[in-house]
């Protein structure tokens, strides 16, 4: 199935109205979008290497709207995904259960390396994966899409 996303992507792409909204107004706007459009997820909600103050407010609002609507969340980070853990922290602070309804995507962050001798490029080694918590969940982001098990209910 095709699932349409709703919400606000990343600050460079927000309409001027978004910057004028309070967090509560954003939550209400997101809930109204969920009620009025055929969207099935909040997303893709994005940030780059450094999450801006406005993006933080949007992420908190999306987390709160998720709690009100039970729509899943899809996020995006820039390369190399420096803001992924911040995204998870914002959602967790907003009350989002990180084991349900969340997917994170990031463009392939590994750099192609040219070995000596002119051989074809090969992918670099994947990063070490932390052993627990949000860091372990986010560690997969640099190489793939992280789909938390109950993304679509």
C-alpha positions as protocol buffer text, in pm:
chain_id: "A"
residue {
  index: 1
  type: UNK
  ca { x: 0 y: 0 z: 0 }
}
residue {
  index: 2
  type: UNK
  ca { x: 95 y: 363 z: -51 }
}
residue {
  index: 3
  type: UNK
  ca { x: 84 y: 573 z: 265 }
}
residue {
  index: 4
  type: UNK
  ca { x: 73 y: 951 z: 234 }
}
residue {
  index: 5
  type: UNK
  ca { x: 266 y: 1166 z: 479 }
}
residue {
  index: 6
  type: UNK
  ca { x: 148 y: 1488 z: 639 }
}
residue {
  index: 7
  type: UNK
  ca { x: 311 y: 1754 z: 855 }
}
residue {
  index: 8
  type: UNK
  ca { x: 605 y: 1989 z: 816 }
}
residue {
  index: 9
  type: UNK
  ca { x: 933 y: 1870 z: 659 }
}
residue {
  index: 10
  type: UNK
  ca { x: 1237 y: 2081 z: 760 }
}
residue {
  index: 11
  type: UNK
  ca { x: 1290 y: 2450 z: 828 }
}
residue {
  index: 12
  type: UNK
  ca { x: 1408 y: 2553 z: 481 }
}
residue {
  index: 13
  type: UNK
  ca { x: 1077 y: 2418 z: 347 }
}
residue {
  index: 14
  type: UNK
  ca { x: 832 y: 2548 z: 611 }
}
residue {
  index: 15
  type: UNK
  ca { x: 571 y: 2797 z: 500 }
}
residue {
  index: 16
  type: UNK
  ca { x: 603 y: 3138 z: 670 }
}
residue {
  index: 17
  type: UNK
  ca { x: 301 y: 3052 z: 887 }
}
residue {
  index: 18
  type: UNK
  ca { x: 487 y: 2772 z: 1067 }
}
residue {
  index: 19
  type: UNK
  ca { x: 741 y: 3010 z: 1224 }
}
residue {
  index: 20
  type: UNK
  ca { x: 455 y: 3218 z: 1365 }
}
residue {
  index: 21
  type: UNK
  ca { x: 281 y: 2922 z: 1533 }
}
residue {
  index: 22
  type: UNK
  ca { x: 318 y: 2828 z: 1897 }
}
residue {
  index: 23
  type: UNK
  ca { x: 381 y: 2462 z: 1973 }
}
residue {
  index: 24
  type: UNK
  ca { x: 16 y: 2422 z: 2076 }
}
residue {
  index: 25
  type: UNK
  ca { x: -98 y: 2575 z: 1746 }
}
residue {
  index: 26
  type: UNK
  ca { x: 129 y: 2335 z: 1557 }
}
residue {
  index: 27
  type: UNK
  ca { x: -19 y: 2039 z: 1743 }
}
residue {
  index: 28
  type: UNK
  ca { x: -369 y: 2156 z: 1655 }
}
residue {
  index: 29
  type: UNK
  ca { x: -273 y: 2212 z: 1289 }
}
residue {
  index: 30
  type: UNK
  ca { x: -122 y: 1863 z: 1270 }
}
residue {
  index: 31
  type: UNK
  ca { x: -430 y: 1704 z: 1424 }
}
residue {
  index: 32
  type: UNK
  ca { x: -649 y: 1895 z: 1178 }
}
residue {
  index: 33
  type: UNK
  ca { x: -431 y: 1773 z: 890 }
}
residue {
  index: 34
  type: UNK
  ca { x: -473 y: 1418 z: 1018 }
}
residue {
  index: 35
  type: UNK
  ca { x: -851 y: 1461 z: 1037 }
}
residue {
  index: 36
  type: UNK
  ca { x: -894 y: 1637 z: 702 }
}
residue {
  index: 37
  type: UNK
  ca { x: -646 y: 1464 z: 470 }
}
residue {
  index: 38
  type: UNK
  ca { x: -586 y: 1100 z: 383 }
}
residue {
  index: 39
  type: UNK
  ca { x: -240 y: 1099 z: 540 }
}
residue {
  index: 40
  type: UNK
  ca { x: -130 y: 786 z: 719 }
}
residue {
  index: 41
  type: UNK
  ca { x: 190 y: 908 z: 887 }
}
residue {
  index: 42
  type: UNK
  ca { x: 348 y: 1226 z: 1014 }
}
residue {
  index: 43
  type: UNK
  ca { x: 642 y: 1268 z: 786 }
}
residue {
  index: 44
  type: UNK
  ca { x: 881 y: 1296 z: 656 }
}
residue {
  index: 45
  type: UNK
  ca { x: 973 y: 1534 z: 940 }
}
residue {
  index: 46
  type: UNK
  ca { x: 1329 y: 1651 z: 889 }
}
residue {
  index: 47
  type: UNK
  ca { x: 1632 y: 1823 z: 1032 }
}
residue {
  index: 48
  type: UNK
  ca { x: 1991 y: 1861 z: 917 }
}
residue {
  index: 49
  type: UNK
  ca { x: 2311 y: 1827 z: 1117 }
}
residue {
  index: 50
  type: UNK
  ca { x: 2200 y: 2083 z: 1376 }
}
residue {
  index: 51
  type: UNK
  ca { x: 1833 y: 2097 z: 1471 }
}
residue {
  index: 52
  type: UNK
  ca { x: 1711 y: 2456 z: 1473 }
}
residue {
  index: 53
  type: UNK
  ca { x: 1490 y: 2598 z: 1749 }
}
residue {
  index: 54
  type: UNK
  ca { x: 1194 y: 2598 z: 1511 }
}
residue {
  index: 55
  type: UNK
  ca { x: 1258 y: 2236 z: 1406 }
}
residue {
  index: 56
  type: UNK
  ca { x: 1271 y: 2137 z: 1776 }
}
residue {
  index: 57
  type: UNK
  ca { x: 930 y: 2298 z: 1825 }
}
residue {
  index: 58
  type: UNK
  ca { x: 796 y: 2111 z: 1520 }
}
residue {
  index: 59
  type: UNK
  ca { x: 940 y: 1780 z: 1645 }
}
residue {
  index: 60
  type: UNK
  ca { x: 778 y: 1829 z: 1987 }
}
residue {
  index: 61
  type: UNK
  ca { x: 447 y: 1919 z: 1820 }
}
residue {
  index: 62
  type: UNK
  ca { x: 467 y: 1610 z: 1596 }
}
residue {
  index: 63
  type: UNK
  ca { x: 535 y: 1394 z: 1902 }
}
residue {
  index: 64
  type: UNK
  ca { x: 231 y: 1538 z: 2079 }
}
residue {
  index: 65
  type: UNK
  ca { x: 13 y: 1504 z: 1767 }
}
residue {
  index: 66
  type: UNK
  ca { x: 127 y: 1142 z: 1737 }
}
residue {
  index: 67
  type: UNK
  ca { x: 3 y: 1080 z: 2091 }
}
residue {
  index: 68
  type: UNK
  ca { x: -333 y: 1238 z: 2005 }
}
residue {
  index: 69
  type: UNK
  ca { x: -385 y: 1060 z: 1670 }
}
residue {
  index: 70
  type: UNK
  ca { x: -177 y: 741 z: 1695 }
}
residue {
  index: 71
  type: UNK
  ca { x: -30 y: 814 z: 1349 }
}
residue {
  index: 72
  type: UNK
  ca { x: 322 y: 684 z: 1300 }
}
residue {
  index: 73
  type: UNK
  ca { x: 618 y: 918 z: 1250 }
}
residue {
  index: 74
  type: UNK
  ca { x: 885 y: 914 z: 980 }
}
residue {
  index: 75
  type: UNK
  ca { x: 1187 y: 1143 z: 1019 }
}
residue {
  index: 76
  type: UNK
  ca { x: 1488 y: 1237 z: 812 }
}
residue {
  index: 77
  type: UNK
  ca { x: 1835 y: 1360 z: 901 }
}
residue {
  index: 78
  type: UNK
  ca { x: 2115 y: 1504 z: 694 }
}
residue {
  index: 79
  type: UNK
  ca { x: 2442 y: 1327 z: 632 }
}
residue {
  index: 80
  type: UNK
  ca { x: 2601 y: 1197 z: 858 }
}
residue {
  index: 81
  type: UNK
  ca { x: 2288 y: 1189 z: 1073 }
}
residue {
  index: 82
  type: UNK
  ca { x: 2424 y: 1398 z: 1361 }
}
residue {
  index: 83
  type: UNK
  ca { x: 2073 y: 1503 z: 1466 }
}
residue {
  index: 84
  type: UNK
  ca { x: 1926 y: 1151 z: 1485 }
}
residue {
  index: 85
  type: UNK
  ca { x: 1980 y: 1112 z: 1860 }
}
residue {
  index: 86
  type: UNK
  ca { x: 1848 y: 1463 z: 1920 }
}
residue {
  index: 87
  type: UNK
  ca { x: 1533 y: 1371 z: 1726 }
}
residue {
  index: 88
  type: UNK
  ca { x: 1484 y: 1063 z: 1944 }
}
residue {
  index: 89
  type: UNK
  ca { x: 1539 y: 1268 z: 2262 }
}
residue {
  index: 90
  type: UNK
  ca { x: 1281 y: 1527 z: 2155 }
}
residue {
  index: 91
  type: UNK
  ca { x: 1022 y: 1259 z: 2081 }
}
residue {
  index: 92
  type: UNK
  ca { x: 1096 y: 1078 z: 2406 }
}
residue {
  index: 93
  type: UNK
  ca { x: 1059 y: 1405 z: 2601 }
}
residue {
  index: 94
  type: UNK
  ca { x: 723 y: 1458 z: 2428 }
}
residue {
  index: 95
  type: UNK
  ca { x: 607 y: 1117 z: 2555 }
}
residue {
  index: 96
  type: UNK
  ca { x: 647 y: 913 z: 2235 }
}
residue {
  index: 97
  type: UNK
  ca { x: 718 y: 545 z: 2304 }
}
residue {
  index: 98
  type: UNK
  ca { x: 1028 y: 486 z: 2094 }
}
residue {
  index: 99
  type: UNK
  ca { x: 941 y: 121 z: 2044 }
}
residue {
  index: 100
  type: UNK
  ca { x: 618 y: 203 z: 1857 }
}
residue {
  index: 101
  type: UNK
  ca { x: 521 y: 402 z: 1554 }
}
residue {
  index: 102
  type: UNK
  ca { x: 855 y: 560 z: 1457 }
}
residue {
  index: 103
  type: UNK
  ca { x: 1079 y: 520 z: 1153 }
}
residue {
  index: 104
  type: UNK
  ca { x: 1395 y: 715 z: 1086 }
}
residue {
  index: 105
  type: UNK
  ca { x: 1564 y: 748 z: 749 }
}
residue {
  index: 106
  type: UNK
  ca { x: 1893 y: 893 z: 644 }
}
residue {
  index: 107
  type: UNK
  ca { x: 2068 y: 903 z: 313 }
}
residue {
  index: 108
  type: UNK
  ca { x: 2362 y: 667 z: 282 }
}
residue {
  index: 109
  type: UNK
  ca { x: 2630 y: 831 z: 493 }
}
residue {
  index: 110
  type: UNK
  ca { x: 2919 y: 597 z: 434 }
}
residue {
  index: 111
  type: UNK
  ca { x: 3169 y: 744 z: 192 }
}
residue {
  index: 112
  type: UNK
  ca { x: 3289 y: 546 z: -104 }
}
residue {
  index: 113
  type: UNK
  ca { x: 3662 y: 492 z: -61 }
}
residue {
  index: 114
  type: UNK
  ca { x: 3909 y: 456 z: -346 }
}
residue {
  index: 115
  type: UNK
  ca { x: 4160 y: 182 z: -255 }
}
residue {
  index: 116
  type: UNK
  ca { x: 4524 y: 215 z: -360 }
}
residue {
  index: 117
  type: UNK
  ca { x: 4598 y: 79 z: -703 }
}
residue {
  index: 118
  type: UNK
  ca { x: 4293 y: 227 z: -873 }
}
residue {
  index: 119
  type: UNK
  ca { x: 4050 y: -55 z: -786 }
}
residue {
  index: 120
  type: UNK
  ca { x: 3678 y: 21 z: -803 }
}
residue {
  index: 121
  type: UNK
  ca { x: 3538 y: 213 z: -503 }
}
residue {
  index: 122
  type: UNK
  ca { x: 3410 y: 12 z: -209 }
}
residue {
  index: 123
  type: UNK
  ca { x: 3189 y: 107 z: 81 }
}
residue {
  index: 124
  type: UNK
  ca { x: 3360 y: 201 z: 407 }
}
residue {
  index: 125
  type: UNK
  ca { x: 3317 y: -6 z: 719 }
}
residue {
  index: 126
  type: UNK
  ca { x: 2987 y: 43 z: 903 }
}
residue {
  index: 127
  type: UNK
  ca { x: 3007 y: 229 z: 1233 }
}
residue {
  index: 128
  type: UNK
  ca { x: 3020 y: 38 z: 1562 }
}
residue {
  index: 129
  type: UNK
  ca { x: 2672 y: -11 z: 1707 }
}
residue {
  index: 130
  type: UNK
  ca { x: 2618 y: 99 z: 2068 }
}
residue {
  index: 131
  type: UNK
  ca { x: 2486 y: -166 z: 2301 }
}
residue {
  index: 132
  type: UNK
  ca { x: 2163 y: -14 z: 2434 }
}
residue {
  index: 133
  type: UNK
  ca { x: 1904 y: 262 z: 2439 }
}
residue {
  index: 134
  type: UNK
  ca { x: 1824 y: 524 z: 2178 }
}
residue {
  index: 135
  type: UNK
  ca { x: 2185 y: 519 z: 2059 }
}
residue {
  index: 136
  type: UNK
  ca { x: 2153 y: 154 z: 1963 }
}
residue {
  index: 137
  type: UNK
  ca { x: 1828 y: 224 z: 1777 }
}
residue {
  index: 138
  type: UNK
  ca { x: 1978 y: 519 z: 1594 }
}
residue {
  index: 139
  type: UNK
  ca { x: 2306 y: 349 z: 1509 }
}
residue {
  index: 140
  type: UNK
  ca { x: 2155 y: 183 z: 1204 }
}
residue {
  index: 141
  type: UNK
  ca { x: 2056 y: 520 z: 1059 }
}
residue {
  index: 142
  type: UNK
  ca { x: 2385 y: 597 z: 881 }
}
residue {
  index: 143
  type: UNK
  ca { x: 2344 y: 300 z: 648 }
}
residue {
  index: 144
  type: UNK
  ca { x: 1973 y: 237 z: 613 }
}
residue {
  index: 145
  type: UNK
  ca { x: 1621 y: 314 z: 717 }
}
residue {
  index: 146
  type: UNK
  ca { x: 1542 y: 221 z: 1076 }
}
residue {
  index: 147
  type: UNK
  ca { x: 1193 y: 79 z: 1106 }
}
residue {
  index: 148
  type: UNK
  ca { x: 1076 y: 29 z: 1462 }
}
residue {
  index: 149
  type: UNK
  ca { x: 861 y: -286 z: 1467 }
}
residue {
  index: 150
  type: UNK
  ca { x: 511 y: -152 z: 1509 }
}
residue {
  index: 151
  type: UNK
  ca { x: 537 y: 138 z: 1265 }
}
residue {
  index: 152
  type: UNK
  ca { x: 205 y: 68 z: 1094 }
}
residue {
  index: 153
  type: UNK
  ca { x: -70 y: -65 z: 1314 }
}
